[in-house]
Coordinates of C-alpha atoms and ligand atoms in Angstrom, one line a residue:
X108 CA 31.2 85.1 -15.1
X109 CA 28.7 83.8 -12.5
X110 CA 25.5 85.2 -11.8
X111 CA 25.6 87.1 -8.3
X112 CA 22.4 87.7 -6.4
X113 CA 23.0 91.3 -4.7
X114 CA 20.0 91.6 -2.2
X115 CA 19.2 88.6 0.0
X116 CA 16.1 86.3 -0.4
X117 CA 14.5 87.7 2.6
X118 CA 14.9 91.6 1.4
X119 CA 13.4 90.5 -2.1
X120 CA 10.7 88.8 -0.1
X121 CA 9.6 92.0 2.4
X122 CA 9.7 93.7 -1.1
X123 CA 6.9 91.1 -2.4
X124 CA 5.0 91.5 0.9
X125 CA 5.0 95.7 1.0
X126 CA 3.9 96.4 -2.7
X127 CA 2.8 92.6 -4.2
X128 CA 3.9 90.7 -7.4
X129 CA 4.5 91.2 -10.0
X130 CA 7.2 93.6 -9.1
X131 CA 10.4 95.0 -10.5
X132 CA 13.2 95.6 -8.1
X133 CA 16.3 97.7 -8.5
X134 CA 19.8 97.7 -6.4
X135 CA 21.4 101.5 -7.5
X136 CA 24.1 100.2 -5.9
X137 CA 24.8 97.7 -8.5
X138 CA 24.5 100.5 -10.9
X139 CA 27.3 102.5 -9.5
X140 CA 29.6 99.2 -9.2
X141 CA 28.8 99.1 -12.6
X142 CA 29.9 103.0 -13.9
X143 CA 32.6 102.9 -11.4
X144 CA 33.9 99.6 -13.2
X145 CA 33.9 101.5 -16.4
X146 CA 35.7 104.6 -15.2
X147 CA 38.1 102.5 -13.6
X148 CA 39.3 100.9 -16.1
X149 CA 39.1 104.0 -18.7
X150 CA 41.0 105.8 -16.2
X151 CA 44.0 108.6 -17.5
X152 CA 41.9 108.4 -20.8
X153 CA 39.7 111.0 -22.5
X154 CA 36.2 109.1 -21.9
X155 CA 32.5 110.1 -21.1
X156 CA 29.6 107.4 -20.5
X157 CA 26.3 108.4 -21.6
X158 CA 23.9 105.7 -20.2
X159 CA 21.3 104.4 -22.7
X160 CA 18.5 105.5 -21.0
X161 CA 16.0 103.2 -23.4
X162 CA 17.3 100.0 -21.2
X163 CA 15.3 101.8 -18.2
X164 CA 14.1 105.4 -18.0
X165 CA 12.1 105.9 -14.4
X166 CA 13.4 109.1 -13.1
X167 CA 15.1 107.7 -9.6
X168 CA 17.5 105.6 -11.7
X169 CA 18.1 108.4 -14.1
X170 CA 18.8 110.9 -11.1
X171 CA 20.9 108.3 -9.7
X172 CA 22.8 107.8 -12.7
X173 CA 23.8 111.1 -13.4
X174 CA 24.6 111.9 -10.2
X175 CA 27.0 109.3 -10.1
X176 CA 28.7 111.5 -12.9
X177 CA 27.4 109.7 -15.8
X178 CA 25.5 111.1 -19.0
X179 CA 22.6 110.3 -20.6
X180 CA 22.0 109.2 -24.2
X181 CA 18.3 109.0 -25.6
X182 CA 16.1 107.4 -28.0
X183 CA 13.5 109.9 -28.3
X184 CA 12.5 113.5 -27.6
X185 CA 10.9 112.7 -24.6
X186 CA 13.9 110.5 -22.9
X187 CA 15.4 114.0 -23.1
X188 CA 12.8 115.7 -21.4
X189 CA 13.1 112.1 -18.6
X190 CA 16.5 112.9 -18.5
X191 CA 15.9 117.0 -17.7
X192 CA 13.5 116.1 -15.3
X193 CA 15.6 113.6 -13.4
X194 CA 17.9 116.9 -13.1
X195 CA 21.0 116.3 -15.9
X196 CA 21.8 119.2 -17.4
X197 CA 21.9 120.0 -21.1
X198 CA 25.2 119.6 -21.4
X199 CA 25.2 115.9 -20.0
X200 CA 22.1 114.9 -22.4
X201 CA 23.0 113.1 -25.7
X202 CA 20.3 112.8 -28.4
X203 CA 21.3 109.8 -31.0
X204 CA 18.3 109.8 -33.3
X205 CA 17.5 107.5 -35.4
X206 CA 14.2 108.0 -38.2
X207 CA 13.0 111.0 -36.5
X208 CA 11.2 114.0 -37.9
X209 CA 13.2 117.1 -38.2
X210 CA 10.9 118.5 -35.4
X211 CA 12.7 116.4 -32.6
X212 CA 15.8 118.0 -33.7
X213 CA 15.1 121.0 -33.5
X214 CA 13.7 120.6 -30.2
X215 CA 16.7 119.0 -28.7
X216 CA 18.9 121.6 -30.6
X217 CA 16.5 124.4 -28.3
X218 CA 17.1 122.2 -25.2
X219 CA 20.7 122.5 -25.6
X220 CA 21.6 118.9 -25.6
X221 CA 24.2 116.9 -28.0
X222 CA 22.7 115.8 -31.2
X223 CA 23.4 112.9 -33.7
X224 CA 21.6 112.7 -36.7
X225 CA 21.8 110.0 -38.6
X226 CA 19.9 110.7 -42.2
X227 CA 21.0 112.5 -45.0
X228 CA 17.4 114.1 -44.7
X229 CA 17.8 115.9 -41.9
X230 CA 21.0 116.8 -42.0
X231 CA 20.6 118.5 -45.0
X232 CA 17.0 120.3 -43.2
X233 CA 19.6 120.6 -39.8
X234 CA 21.9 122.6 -42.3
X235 CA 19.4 124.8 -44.0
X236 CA 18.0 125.7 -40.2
X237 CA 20.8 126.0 -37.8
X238 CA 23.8 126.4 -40.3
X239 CA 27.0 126.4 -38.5
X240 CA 25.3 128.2 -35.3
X241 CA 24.7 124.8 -33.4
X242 CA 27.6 121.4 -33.8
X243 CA 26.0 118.3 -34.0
X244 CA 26.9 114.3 -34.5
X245 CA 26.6 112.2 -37.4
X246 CA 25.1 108.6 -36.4
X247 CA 27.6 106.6 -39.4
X248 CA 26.7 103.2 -40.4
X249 CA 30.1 101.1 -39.9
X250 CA 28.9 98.1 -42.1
X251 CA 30.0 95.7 -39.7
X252 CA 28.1 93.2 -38.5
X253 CA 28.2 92.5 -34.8
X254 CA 25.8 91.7 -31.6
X255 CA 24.1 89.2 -29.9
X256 CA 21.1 88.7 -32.8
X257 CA 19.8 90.1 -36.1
X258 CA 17.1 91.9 -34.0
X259 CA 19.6 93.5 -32.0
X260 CA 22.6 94.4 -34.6
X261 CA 22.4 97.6 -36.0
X262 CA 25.1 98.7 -37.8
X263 CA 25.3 96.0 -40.8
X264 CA 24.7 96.6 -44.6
X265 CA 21.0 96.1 -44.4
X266 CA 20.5 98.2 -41.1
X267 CA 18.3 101.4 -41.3
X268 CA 20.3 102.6 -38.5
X269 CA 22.5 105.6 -38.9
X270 CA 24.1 107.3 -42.5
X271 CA 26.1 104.1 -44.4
X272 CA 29.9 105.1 -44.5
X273 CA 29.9 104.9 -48.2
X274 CA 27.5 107.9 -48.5
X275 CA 30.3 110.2 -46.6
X276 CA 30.7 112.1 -49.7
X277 CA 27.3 113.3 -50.0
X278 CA 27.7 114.4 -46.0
X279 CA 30.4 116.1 -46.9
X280 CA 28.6 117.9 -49.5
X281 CA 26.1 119.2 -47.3
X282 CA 28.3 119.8 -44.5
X283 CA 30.1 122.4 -47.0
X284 CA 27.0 123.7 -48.4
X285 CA 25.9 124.6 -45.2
X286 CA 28.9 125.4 -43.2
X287 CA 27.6 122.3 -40.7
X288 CA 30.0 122.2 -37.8
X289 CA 30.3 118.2 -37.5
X290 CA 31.9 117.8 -33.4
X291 CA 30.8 114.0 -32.9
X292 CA 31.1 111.0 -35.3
X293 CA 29.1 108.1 -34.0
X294 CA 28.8 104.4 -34.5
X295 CA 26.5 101.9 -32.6
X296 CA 27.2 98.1 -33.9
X297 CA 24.7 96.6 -32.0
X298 CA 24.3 94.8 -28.5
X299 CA 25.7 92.5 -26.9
X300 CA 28.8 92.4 -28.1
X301 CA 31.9 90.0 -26.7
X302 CA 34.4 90.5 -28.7
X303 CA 36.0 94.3 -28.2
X304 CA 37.7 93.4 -31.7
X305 CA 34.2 94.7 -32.5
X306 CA 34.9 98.1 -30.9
X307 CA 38.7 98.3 -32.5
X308 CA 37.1 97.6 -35.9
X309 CA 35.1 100.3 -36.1
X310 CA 37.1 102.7 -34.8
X311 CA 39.2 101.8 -37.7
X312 CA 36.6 102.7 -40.2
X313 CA 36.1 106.1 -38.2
X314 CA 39.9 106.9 -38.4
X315 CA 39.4 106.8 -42.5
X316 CA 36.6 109.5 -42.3
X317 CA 38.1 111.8 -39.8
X318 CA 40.5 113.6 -41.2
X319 CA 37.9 114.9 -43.6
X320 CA 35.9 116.9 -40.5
X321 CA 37.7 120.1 -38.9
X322 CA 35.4 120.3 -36.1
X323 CA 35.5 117.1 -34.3
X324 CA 35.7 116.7 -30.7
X325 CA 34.3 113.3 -29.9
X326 CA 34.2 110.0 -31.4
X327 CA 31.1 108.0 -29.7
X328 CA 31.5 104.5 -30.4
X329 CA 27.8 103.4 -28.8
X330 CA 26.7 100.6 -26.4
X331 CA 26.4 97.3 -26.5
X332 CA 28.6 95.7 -23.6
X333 CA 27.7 92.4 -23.1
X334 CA 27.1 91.4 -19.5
X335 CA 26.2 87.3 -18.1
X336 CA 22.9 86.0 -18.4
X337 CA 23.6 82.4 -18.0
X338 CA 26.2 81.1 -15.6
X339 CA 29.7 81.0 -17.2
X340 CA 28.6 83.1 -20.1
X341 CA 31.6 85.3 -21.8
X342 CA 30.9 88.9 -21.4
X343 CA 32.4 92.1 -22.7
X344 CA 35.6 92.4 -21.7
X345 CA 36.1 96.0 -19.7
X346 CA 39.7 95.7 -19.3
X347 CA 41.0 95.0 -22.8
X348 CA 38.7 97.2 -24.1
X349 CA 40.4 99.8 -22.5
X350 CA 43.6 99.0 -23.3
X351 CA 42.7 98.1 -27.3
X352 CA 40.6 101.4 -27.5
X353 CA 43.5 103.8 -26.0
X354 CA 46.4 101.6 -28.2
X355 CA 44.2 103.0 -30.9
X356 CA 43.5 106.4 -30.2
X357 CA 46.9 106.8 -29.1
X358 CA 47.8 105.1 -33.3
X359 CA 45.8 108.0 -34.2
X360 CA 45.9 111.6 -33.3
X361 CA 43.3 114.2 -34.8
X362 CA 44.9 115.1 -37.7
X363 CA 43.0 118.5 -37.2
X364 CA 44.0 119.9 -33.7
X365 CA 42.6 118.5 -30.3
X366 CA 42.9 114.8 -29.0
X367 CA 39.5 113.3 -29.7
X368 CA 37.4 112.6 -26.0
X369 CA 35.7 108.7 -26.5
X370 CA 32.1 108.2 -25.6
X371 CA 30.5 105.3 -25.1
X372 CA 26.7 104.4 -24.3
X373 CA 26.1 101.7 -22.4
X374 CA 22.6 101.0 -21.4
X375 CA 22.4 96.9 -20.6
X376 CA 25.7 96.7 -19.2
X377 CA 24.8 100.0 -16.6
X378 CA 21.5 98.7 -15.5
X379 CA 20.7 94.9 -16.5
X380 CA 22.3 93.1 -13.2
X381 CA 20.9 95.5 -11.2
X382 CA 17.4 94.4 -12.0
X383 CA 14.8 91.6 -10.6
X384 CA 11.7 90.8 -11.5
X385 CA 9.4 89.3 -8.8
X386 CA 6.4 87.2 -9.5
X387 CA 3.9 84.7 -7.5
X388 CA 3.0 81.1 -8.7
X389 CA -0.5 81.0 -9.3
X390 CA -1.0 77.7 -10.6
X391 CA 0.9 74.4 -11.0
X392 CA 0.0 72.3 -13.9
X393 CA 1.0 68.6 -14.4
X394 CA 0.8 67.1 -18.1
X395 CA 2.6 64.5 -20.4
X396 CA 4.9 67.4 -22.0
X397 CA 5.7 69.0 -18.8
X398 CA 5.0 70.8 -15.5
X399 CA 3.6 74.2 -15.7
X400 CA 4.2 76.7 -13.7
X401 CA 1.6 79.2 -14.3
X402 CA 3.1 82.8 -12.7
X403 CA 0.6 86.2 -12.4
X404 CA 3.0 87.7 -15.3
X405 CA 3.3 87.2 -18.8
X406 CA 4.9 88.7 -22.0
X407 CA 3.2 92.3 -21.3
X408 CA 5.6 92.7 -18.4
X409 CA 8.4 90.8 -19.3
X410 CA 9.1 90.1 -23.3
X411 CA 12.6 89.1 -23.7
X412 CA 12.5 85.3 -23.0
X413 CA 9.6 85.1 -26.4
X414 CA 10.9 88.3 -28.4
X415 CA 14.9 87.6 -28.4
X416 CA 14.0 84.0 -27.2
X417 CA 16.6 85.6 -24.0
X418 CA 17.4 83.2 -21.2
X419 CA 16.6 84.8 -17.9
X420 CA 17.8 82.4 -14.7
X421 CA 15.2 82.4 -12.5
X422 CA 15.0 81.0 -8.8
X423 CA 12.5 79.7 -6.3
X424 CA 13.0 81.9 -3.8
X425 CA 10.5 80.4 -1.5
X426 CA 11.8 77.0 -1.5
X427 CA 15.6 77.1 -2.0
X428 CA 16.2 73.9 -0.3
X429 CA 13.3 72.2 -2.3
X430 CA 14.2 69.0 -4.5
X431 CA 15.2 70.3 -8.0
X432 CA 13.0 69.3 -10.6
X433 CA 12.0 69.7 -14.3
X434 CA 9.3 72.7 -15.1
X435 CA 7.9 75.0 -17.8
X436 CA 7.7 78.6 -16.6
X437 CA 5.0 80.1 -18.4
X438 CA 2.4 83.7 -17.9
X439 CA -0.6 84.1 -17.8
X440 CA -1.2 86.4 -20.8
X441 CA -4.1 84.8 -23.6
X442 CA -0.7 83.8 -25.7
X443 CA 2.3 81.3 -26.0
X444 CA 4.3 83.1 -23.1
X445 CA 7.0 80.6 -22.1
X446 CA 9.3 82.2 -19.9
X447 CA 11.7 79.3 -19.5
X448 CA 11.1 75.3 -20.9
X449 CA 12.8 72.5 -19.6
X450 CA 13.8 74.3 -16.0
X451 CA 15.3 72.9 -13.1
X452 CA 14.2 75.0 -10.0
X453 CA 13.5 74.4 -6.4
X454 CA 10.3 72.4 -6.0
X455 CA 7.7 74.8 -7.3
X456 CA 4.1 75.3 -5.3
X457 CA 1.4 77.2 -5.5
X458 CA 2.3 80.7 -4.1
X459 CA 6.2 80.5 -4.1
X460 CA 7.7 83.4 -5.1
X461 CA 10.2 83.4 -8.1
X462 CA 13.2 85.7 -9.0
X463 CA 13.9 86.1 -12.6
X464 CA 17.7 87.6 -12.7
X465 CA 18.5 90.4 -15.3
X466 CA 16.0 92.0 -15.6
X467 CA 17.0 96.0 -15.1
X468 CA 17.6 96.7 -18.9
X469 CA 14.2 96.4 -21.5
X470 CA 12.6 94.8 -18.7
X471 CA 9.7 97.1 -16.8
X472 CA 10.7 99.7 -20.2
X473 CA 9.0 97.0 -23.0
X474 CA 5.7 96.5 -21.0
X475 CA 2.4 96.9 -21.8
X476 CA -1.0 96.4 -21.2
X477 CA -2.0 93.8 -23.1
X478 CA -4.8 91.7 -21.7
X479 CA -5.8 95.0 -20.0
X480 CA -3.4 93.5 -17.1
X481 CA -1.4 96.2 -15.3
X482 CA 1.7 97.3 -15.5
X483 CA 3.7 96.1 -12.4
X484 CA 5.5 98.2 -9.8
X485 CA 9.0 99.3 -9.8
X486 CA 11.4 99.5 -6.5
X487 CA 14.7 101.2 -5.9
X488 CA 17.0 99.4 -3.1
X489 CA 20.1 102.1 -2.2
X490 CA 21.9 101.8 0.8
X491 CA 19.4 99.5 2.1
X492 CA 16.8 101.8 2.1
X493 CA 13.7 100.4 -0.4
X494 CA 11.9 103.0 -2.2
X495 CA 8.7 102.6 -4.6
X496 CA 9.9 104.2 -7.0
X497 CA 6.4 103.5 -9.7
X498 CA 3.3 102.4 -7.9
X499 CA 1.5 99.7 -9.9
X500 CA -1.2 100.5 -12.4
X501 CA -4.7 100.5 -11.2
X502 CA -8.1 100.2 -12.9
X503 CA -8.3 104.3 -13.6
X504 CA -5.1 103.6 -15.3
X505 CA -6.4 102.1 -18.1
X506 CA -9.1 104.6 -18.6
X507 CA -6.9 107.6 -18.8
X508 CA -6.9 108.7 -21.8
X509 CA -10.7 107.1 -22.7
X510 CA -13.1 109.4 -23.9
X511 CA -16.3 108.9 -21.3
X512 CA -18.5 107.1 -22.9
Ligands
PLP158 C1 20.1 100.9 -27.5 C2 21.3 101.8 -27.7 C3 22.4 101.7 -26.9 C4 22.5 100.8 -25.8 O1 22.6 99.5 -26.1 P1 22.9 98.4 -25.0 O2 23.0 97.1 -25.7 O3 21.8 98.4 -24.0 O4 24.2 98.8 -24.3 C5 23.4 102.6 -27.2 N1 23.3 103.5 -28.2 C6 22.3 103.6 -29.0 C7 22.2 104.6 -30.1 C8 21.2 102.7 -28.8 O5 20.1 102.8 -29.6

């Protein structure tokens, strides 16, 4: 796979002008190549894509996104209330919970949306509440281990996410106690994940359980697509997962009536490529170990590179015909920020503009305020038109919600 740069050096430079660094900038038209890849190649089969919205929630990409067709799936109560806002309807919201209080439920149950619960706890208080008068999903932990890290797999032994297949007595229990009409089983291995194997494998452990549910309408088999980061990097096949996911459903039909409809919830693989983060040189720095590049960012606006020690490929825009040499990218945050060691990029000076690649999915969505910096700006490009889409923070931003002294 090789890294493709959608908008041209001198858009992503007016951007920088009109509304200053740092800046994220998204291309919605990368976003629908992405969904429309997807559909393609699920095409003839039962499927729905719920985007992860967690990867990046500002409203203009979330009423983009489902107006491309696409569902939303959500982390929290108030991604819901993002994803009503942005205009999706009930219907086209997912809820997959995970260590929630049973208050969140409920509240998603009164907004109408699709619900998976994923503790024994709450189904048992979601059965002595709602009864059989609402269905909902049941968030299953697959015990497999898969994805990119430890941080980001989620559906191994140890994982707190989701109810461990092994307990699916004890579901089944309460689901006869209660008369709990069970619609969805759902599994989320983790992200990044190459090899679709992954997928096939734990569909297999879903086939086992689902004979034992009468009420089932969808299997949702999570996120997790893998998409390049580095140039040459294997990425989730689309193809073959379509292909190895309708061999199996086709292995398998519900024992118990309908054919089963296949969700999926992408949230990198919908929004990552479509995503740039822009940021200014401030100050070069020239020592034994290295060059520094000192940008005006840090990790408060961009944490991947020192959280999931993530490579992000990042380019001098402002020089691109300057003599390649060596140089540590680092912020400007009052900690070890190292964006990138060891980098070859364009000669580097003071003011030069660089592009850091990937950065649509848990980019902008895992800043903060540390260092009482602000949080940067966000920009939409679709159709060529360039939209601000968030305004950058400003000083009464971070005294909103102080008490006057
Ligand atoms: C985060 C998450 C996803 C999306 O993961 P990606 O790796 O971004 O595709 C999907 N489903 C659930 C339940 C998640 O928590």
């Amino acid at each position: 796979m090789s890294l493709e740069q959608h908008l041209s050096n001198e858009q992503l430079t007016a951007i920088a002008a009109e509304y200053g660094t740092p800046v994220y900038v998204y291309n919605a038209d990368k976003i629908t190549a992405q969904y429309q890849q997807l559909t393609t190649a699920f095409a003839g089969q039962q499927v729905r894509f719920f985007y992860a919205c967690k990867a990046l929630t500002n409203p203009h990409i979330l009423r983009h996104v489902h107006s491309m067709g696409a569902g939303i799936d959500c982390s929290s109560i108030n991604e819901v209330k993002l994803a009503l806002y942005a205009g999706a309807q009930p219907g086209n919201i997912l809820y997959t919970s995970n260590g929630i209080a049973f208050d969140e439920i409920a509240e998603a149950v009164n907004l109408g949306v699709h619900v998976n619960i994923d503790s024994l706890s709450n189904l048992e208080k979601f059965g002595a509440r709602f009864g059989n008068s609402y269905p909902v999903g049941l968030r299953l932990r697959p015990n497999i281990m898969a994805g990119g890290n430890l941080k980001i797999s989620t559906g191994h032994d140890k994982s707190k996410f989701g109810i461990p297949v092994d307990q699916v007595q004890q579901v089944l229990a309460l689901v006869q106690q209660y008369n709990i009409r069970v619609n969805c089983l759902h599994i989320h291995t983790g992200s990044e994940i190459k090899d679709v194997d992954i997928f096939v494998q734990g569909i297999e452990v879903l086939f086992d359980i689902v004979p034992m549910f009468q009420h089932l309408q969808y299997i949702d088999l999570g996120g997790g697509f893998k998409v390049a980061y580095r140039k040459g990097e294997q990425v989730t096949d689309i193809n073959e997962l379509a292909a190895k996911v309708g061999a199996a459903f086709a292995n398998h039909p519900n024992p118990n009536g309908q054919p089963l409809e296949v969700w999926f919830e992408p949230g990198k693989y919908m929004v990552s490529e479509c995503g740039y983060f822009l940021a200014s040189v401030n100050v070069l720095k020239e020592t034994a170990a290295a060059t520094f590049v000192g940008i005006n960012t840090g990790f408060n606006h961009l944490i991947r590179p020192m959280f999931y020690d993530s490579y992000h490929y990042i380019k001098n825009i402002s020089n691109p015909d300057g003599e390649p040499k060596q140089y540590a990218v680092v912020g400007n945050i009052c900690e070890t920020d190292t964006f990138a060691w060891d980098r070859k990029l364009n000669e580097v000076r003071e003011g030069d503009l660089l592009l850091f690649y990937n950065a649509g999915a848990y980019g902008f969505e895992m800043s903060s305020n540390f260092n009482s910096r602000y949080k940067p700006a966000e920009v939409m490009v679709k159709d060529g038109a360039v939209t601000l889409i968030r305004r950058r923070d400003t000083f009464e931003d971070l005294l909103r919600n102080v008490e006057p002294l």
